[in-house]
mmCIF file of C-alpha atoms in Angstrom:
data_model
loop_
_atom_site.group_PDB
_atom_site.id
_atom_site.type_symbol
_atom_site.label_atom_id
_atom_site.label_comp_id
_atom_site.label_asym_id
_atom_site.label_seq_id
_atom_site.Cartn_x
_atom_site.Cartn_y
_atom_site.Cartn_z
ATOM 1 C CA UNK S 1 -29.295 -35.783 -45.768
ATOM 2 C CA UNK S 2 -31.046 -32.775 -47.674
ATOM 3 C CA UNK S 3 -32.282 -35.983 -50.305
ATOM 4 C CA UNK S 4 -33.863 -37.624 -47.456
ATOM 5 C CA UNK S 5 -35.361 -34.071 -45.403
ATOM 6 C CA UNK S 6 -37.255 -33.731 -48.873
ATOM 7 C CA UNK S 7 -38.459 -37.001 -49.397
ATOM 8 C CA UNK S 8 -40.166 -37.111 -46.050
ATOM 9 C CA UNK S 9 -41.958 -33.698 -46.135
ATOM 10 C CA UNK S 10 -42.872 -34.867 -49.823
ATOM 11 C CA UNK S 11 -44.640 -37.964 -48.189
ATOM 12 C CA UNK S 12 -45.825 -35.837 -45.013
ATOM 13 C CA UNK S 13 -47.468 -33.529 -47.746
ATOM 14 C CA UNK S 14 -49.337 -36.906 -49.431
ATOM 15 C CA UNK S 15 -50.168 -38.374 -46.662
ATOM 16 C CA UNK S 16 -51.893 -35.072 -44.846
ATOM 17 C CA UNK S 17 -53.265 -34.821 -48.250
ATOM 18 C CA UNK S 18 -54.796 -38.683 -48.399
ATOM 19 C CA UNK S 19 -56.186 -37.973 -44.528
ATOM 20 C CA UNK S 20 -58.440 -34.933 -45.675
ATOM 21 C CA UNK S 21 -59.620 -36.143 -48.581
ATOM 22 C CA UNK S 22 -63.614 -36.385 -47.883
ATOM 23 C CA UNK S 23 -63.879 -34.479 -44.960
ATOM 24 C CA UNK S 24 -64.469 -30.972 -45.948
ATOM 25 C CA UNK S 25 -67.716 -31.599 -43.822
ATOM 26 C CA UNK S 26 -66.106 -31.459 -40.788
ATOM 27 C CA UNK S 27 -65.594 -28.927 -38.485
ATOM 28 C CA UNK S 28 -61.826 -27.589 -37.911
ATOM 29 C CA UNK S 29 -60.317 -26.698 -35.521
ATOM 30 C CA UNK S 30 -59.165 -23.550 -34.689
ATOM 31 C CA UNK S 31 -55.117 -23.350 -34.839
ATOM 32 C CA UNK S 32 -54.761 -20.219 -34.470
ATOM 33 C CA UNK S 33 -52.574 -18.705 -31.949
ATOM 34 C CA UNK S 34 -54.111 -16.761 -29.083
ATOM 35 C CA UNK S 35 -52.712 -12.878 -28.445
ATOM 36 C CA UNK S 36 -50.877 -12.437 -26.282
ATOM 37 C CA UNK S 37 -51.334 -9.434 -23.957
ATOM 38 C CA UNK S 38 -48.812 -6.809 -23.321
ATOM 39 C CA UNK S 39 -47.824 -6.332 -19.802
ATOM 40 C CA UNK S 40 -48.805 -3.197 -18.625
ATOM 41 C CA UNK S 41 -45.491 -0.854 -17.821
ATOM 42 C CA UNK S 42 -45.349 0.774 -13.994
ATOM 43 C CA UNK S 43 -45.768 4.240 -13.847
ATOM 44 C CA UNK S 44 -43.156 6.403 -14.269
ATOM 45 C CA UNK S 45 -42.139 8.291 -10.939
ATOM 46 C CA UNK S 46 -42.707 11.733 -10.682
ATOM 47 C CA UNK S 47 -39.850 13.965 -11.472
ATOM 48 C CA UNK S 48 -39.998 15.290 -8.316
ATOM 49 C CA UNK S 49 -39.854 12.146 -6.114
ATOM 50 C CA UNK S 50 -37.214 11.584 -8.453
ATOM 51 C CA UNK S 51 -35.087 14.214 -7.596
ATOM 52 C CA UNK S 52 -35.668 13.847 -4.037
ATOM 53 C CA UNK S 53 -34.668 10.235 -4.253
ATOM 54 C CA UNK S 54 -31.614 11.329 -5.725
ATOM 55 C CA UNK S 55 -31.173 14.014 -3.187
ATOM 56 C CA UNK S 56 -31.350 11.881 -0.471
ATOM 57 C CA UNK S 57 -29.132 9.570 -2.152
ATOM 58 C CA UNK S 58 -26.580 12.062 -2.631
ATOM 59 C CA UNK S 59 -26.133 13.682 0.542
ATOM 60 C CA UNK S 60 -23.692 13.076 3.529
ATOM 61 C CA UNK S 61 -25.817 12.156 6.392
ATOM 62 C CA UNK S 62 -25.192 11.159 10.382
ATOM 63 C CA UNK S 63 -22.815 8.035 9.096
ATOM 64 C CA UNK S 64 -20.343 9.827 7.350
ATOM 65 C CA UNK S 65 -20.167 12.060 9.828
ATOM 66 C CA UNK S 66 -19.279 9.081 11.841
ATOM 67 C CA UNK S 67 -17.235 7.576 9.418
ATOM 68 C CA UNK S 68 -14.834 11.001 9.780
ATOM 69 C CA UNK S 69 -13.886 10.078 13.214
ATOM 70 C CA UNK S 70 -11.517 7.600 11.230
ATOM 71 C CA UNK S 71 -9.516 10.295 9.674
ATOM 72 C CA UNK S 72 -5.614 10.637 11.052
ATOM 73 C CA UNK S 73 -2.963 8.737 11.202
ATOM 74 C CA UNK S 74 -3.036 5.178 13.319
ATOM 75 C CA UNK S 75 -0.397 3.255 14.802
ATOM 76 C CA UNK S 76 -0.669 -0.145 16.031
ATOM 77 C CA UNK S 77 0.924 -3.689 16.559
ATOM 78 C CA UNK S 78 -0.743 -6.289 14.294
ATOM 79 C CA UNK S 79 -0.552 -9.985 15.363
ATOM 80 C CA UNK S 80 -1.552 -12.672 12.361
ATOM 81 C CA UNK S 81 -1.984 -16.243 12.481
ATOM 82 C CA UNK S 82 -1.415 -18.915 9.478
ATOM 83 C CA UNK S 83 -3.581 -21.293 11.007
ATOM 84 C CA UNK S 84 -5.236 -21.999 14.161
ATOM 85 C CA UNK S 85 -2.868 -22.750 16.850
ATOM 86 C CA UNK S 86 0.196 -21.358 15.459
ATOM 87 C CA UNK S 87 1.981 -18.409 17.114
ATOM 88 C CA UNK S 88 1.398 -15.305 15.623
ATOM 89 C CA UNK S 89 3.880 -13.247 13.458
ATOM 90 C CA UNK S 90 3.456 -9.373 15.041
ATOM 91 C CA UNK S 91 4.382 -6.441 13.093
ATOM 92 C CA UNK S 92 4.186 -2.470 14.026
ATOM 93 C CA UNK S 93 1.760 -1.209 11.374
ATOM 94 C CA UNK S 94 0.296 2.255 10.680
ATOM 95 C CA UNK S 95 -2.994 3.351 8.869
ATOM 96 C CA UNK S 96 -3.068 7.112 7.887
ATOM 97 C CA UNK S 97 -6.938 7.844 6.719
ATOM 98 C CA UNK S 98 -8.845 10.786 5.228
ATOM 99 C CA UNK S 99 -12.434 11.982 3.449
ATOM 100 C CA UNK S 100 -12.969 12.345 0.066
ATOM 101 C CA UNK S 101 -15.447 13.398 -2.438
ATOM 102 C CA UNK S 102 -16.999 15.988 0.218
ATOM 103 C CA UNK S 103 -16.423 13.794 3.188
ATOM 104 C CA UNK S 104 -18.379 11.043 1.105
ATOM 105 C CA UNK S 105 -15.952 8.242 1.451
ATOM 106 C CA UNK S 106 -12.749 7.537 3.813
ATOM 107 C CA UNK S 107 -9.630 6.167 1.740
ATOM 108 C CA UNK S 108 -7.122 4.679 4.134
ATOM 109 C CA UNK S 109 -3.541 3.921 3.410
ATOM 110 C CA UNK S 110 -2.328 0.802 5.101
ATOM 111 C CA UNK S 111 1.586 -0.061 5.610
ATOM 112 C CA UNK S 112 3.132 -2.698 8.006
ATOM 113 C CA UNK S 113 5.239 -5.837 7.369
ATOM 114 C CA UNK S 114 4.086 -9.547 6.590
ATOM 115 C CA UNK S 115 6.540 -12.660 6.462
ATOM 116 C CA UNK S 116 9.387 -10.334 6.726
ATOM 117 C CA UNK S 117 8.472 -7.869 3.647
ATOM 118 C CA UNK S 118 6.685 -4.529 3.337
ATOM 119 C CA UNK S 119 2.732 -4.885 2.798
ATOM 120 C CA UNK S 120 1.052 -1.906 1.963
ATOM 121 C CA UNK S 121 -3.171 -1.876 0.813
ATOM 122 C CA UNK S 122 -6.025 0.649 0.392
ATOM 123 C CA UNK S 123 -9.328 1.160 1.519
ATOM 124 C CA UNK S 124 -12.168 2.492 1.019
ATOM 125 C CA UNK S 125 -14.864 3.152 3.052
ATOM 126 C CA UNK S 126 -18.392 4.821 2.722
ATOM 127 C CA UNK S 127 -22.084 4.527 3.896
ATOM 128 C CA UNK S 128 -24.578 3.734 0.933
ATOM 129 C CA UNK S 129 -27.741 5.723 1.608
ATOM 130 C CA UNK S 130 -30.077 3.388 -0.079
ATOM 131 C CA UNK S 131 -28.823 0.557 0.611
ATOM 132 C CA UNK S 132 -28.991 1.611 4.410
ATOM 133 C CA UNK S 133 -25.464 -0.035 5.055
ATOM 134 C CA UNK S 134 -21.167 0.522 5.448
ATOM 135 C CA UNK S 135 -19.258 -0.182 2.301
ATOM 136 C CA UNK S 136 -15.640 -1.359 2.023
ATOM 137 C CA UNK S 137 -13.579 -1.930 -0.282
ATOM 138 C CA UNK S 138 -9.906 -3.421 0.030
ATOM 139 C CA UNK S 139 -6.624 -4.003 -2.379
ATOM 140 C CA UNK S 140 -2.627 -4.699 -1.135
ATOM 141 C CA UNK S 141 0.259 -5.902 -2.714
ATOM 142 C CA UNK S 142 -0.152 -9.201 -1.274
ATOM 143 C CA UNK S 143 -1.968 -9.951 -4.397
ATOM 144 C CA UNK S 144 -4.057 -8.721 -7.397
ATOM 145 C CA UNK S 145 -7.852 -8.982 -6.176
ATOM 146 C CA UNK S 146 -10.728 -6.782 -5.010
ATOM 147 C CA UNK S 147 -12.064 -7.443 -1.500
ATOM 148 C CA UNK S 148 -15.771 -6.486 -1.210
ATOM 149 C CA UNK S 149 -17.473 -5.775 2.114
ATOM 150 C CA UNK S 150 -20.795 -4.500 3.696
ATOM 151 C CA UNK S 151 -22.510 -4.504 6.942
ATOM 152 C CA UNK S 152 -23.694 -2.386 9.961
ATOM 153 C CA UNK S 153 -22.936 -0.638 13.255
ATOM 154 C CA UNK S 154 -23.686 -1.574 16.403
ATOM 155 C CA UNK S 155 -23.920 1.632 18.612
ATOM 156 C CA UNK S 156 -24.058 -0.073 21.972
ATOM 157 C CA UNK S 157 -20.930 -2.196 21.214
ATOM 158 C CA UNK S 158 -19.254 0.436 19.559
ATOM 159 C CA UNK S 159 -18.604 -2.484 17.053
ATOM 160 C CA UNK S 160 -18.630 -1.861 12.618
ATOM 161 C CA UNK S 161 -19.530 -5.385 11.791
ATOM 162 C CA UNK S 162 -18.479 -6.062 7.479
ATOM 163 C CA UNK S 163 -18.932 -9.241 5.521
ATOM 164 C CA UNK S 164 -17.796 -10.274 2.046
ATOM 165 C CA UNK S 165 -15.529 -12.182 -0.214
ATOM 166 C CA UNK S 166 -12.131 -12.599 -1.266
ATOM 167 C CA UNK S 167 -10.195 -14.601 -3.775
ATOM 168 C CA UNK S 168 -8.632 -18.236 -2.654
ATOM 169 C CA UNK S 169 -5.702 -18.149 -5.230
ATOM 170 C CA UNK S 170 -5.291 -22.106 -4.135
ATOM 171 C CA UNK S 171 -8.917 -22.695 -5.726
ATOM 172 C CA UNK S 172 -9.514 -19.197 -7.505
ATOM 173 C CA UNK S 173 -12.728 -19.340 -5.696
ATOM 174 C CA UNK S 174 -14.209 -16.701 -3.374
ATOM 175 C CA UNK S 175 -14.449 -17.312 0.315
ATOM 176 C CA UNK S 176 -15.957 -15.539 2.799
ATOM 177 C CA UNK S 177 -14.808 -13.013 4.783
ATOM 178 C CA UNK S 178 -15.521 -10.939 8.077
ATOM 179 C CA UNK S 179 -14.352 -7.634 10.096
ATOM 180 C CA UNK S 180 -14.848 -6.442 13.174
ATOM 181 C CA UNK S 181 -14.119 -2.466 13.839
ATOM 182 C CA UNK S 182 -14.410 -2.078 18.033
ATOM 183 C CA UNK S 183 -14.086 1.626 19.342
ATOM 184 C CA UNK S 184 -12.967 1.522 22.942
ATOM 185 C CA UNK S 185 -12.772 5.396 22.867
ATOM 186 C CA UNK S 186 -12.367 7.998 20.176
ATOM 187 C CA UNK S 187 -8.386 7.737 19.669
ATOM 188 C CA UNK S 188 -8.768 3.603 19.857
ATOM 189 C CA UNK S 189 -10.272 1.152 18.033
ATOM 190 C CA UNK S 190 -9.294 -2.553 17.854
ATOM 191 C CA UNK S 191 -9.387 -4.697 14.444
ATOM 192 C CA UNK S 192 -9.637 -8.054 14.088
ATOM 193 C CA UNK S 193 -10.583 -10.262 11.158
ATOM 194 C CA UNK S 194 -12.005 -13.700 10.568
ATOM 195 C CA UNK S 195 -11.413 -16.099 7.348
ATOM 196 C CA UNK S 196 -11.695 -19.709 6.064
ATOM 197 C CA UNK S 197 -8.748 -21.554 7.775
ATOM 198 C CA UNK S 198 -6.519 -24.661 6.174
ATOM 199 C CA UNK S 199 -9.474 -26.473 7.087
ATOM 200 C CA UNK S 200 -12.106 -24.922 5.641
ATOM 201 C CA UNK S 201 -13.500 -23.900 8.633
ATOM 202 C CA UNK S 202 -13.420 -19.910 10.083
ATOM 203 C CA UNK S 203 -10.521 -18.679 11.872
ATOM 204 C CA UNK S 204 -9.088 -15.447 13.257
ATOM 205 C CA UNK S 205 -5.865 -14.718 10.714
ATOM 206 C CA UNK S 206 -5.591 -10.435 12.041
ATOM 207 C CA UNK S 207 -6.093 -8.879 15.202
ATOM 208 C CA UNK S 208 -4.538 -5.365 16.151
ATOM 209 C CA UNK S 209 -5.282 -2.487 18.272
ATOM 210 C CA UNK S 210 -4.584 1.291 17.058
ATOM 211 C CA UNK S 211 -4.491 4.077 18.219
#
């Protein structure tokens, strides 16, 4: 291979060689590469917008005050479905919550029963400044992933409204995801929650009321 890479650039070299012999007279062209200009970098902020970006980042504001109406312990009865249809399995479950971080976050600690054995998960729960939305996050011992929500409240239905993902372990594949957090009054609020079915299709698997 390298015998016959060197044998054609020899005979590239001749044969550019043959093609300019005698025309020195004419005019070349101009190969060379034109510069290329540097994007101009945005200005750097101001230290002080800076810090008050940061400030306002930082600080607890009307929605985590909100957010602390959550803290106590709940008790509720949970009904879930395995597809759409099917009675549901209903289990006494009990949600004790409280603020962290200087009343930054809410951290709930989940325990009920599912198919007959204890289920237990976590949450977390905060209101992201910039992003100008609710954050969840959600683990349980009914398997090893992360579920990731976000979304908004609705003051005149009383409604927290979350979207995200979760893992399919058939497929290993995220699906989608949705909550619903309805406040009838300040010692009630009703949670229900919305997946992909057998079918691929959405379908209420949790419902439950607490108090």
């Amino acid at each position: 291979m390298k015998k016959i890479l060197l044998l054609f650039t020899v005979s590239a070299g001749m044969l550019a060689a043959c093609n300019n012999a005698g025309t020195d007279d004419k005019p070349k062209t101009d190969t060379a590469k034109k510069e290329v200009k540097a994007e101009t970098p945005p200005p750097a902020m101001d230290s002080a917008a800076m810090s008050k970006a940061w400030e306002a980042f930082m600080t607890p504001g009307a929605n985590h005050k909100w957010l602390e109406k959550m803290n106590g312990t709940w008790e509720g009865e949970v009904s879930t479905w395995m597809a759409p249809g099917a009675p549901p399995e209903k289990a006494k479950a009990t949600n004790v919550q409280h603020s962290i971080l200087g009343g930054r976050y809410v951290v709930g600690n989940y325990t009920s029963t599912m198919m007959g054995m204890p289920f237990e998960g976590v949450s977390t729960m905060g209101y992201d400044n910039g992003k100008k939305l609710f954050l969840a996050d959600w683990v349980d011992n009914g398997g090893t992933g992360i579920i990731h929500m976000s979304g908004t409240y609705d003051e005149a239905g009383k409604t927290l409204s979350l979207k995200g993902t979760q893992t399919d372990p058939v497929t290993s594949k995220d699906t989608d995801i949705r909550e619903e957090l309805k406040f009838t009054d300040d010692n009630t609020y009703v949670q229900t929650m919305y997946g992909a079915g057998p079918d691929g299709k959405e379908m209420k698997f949790l419902e439950g009321t607490f108090k």
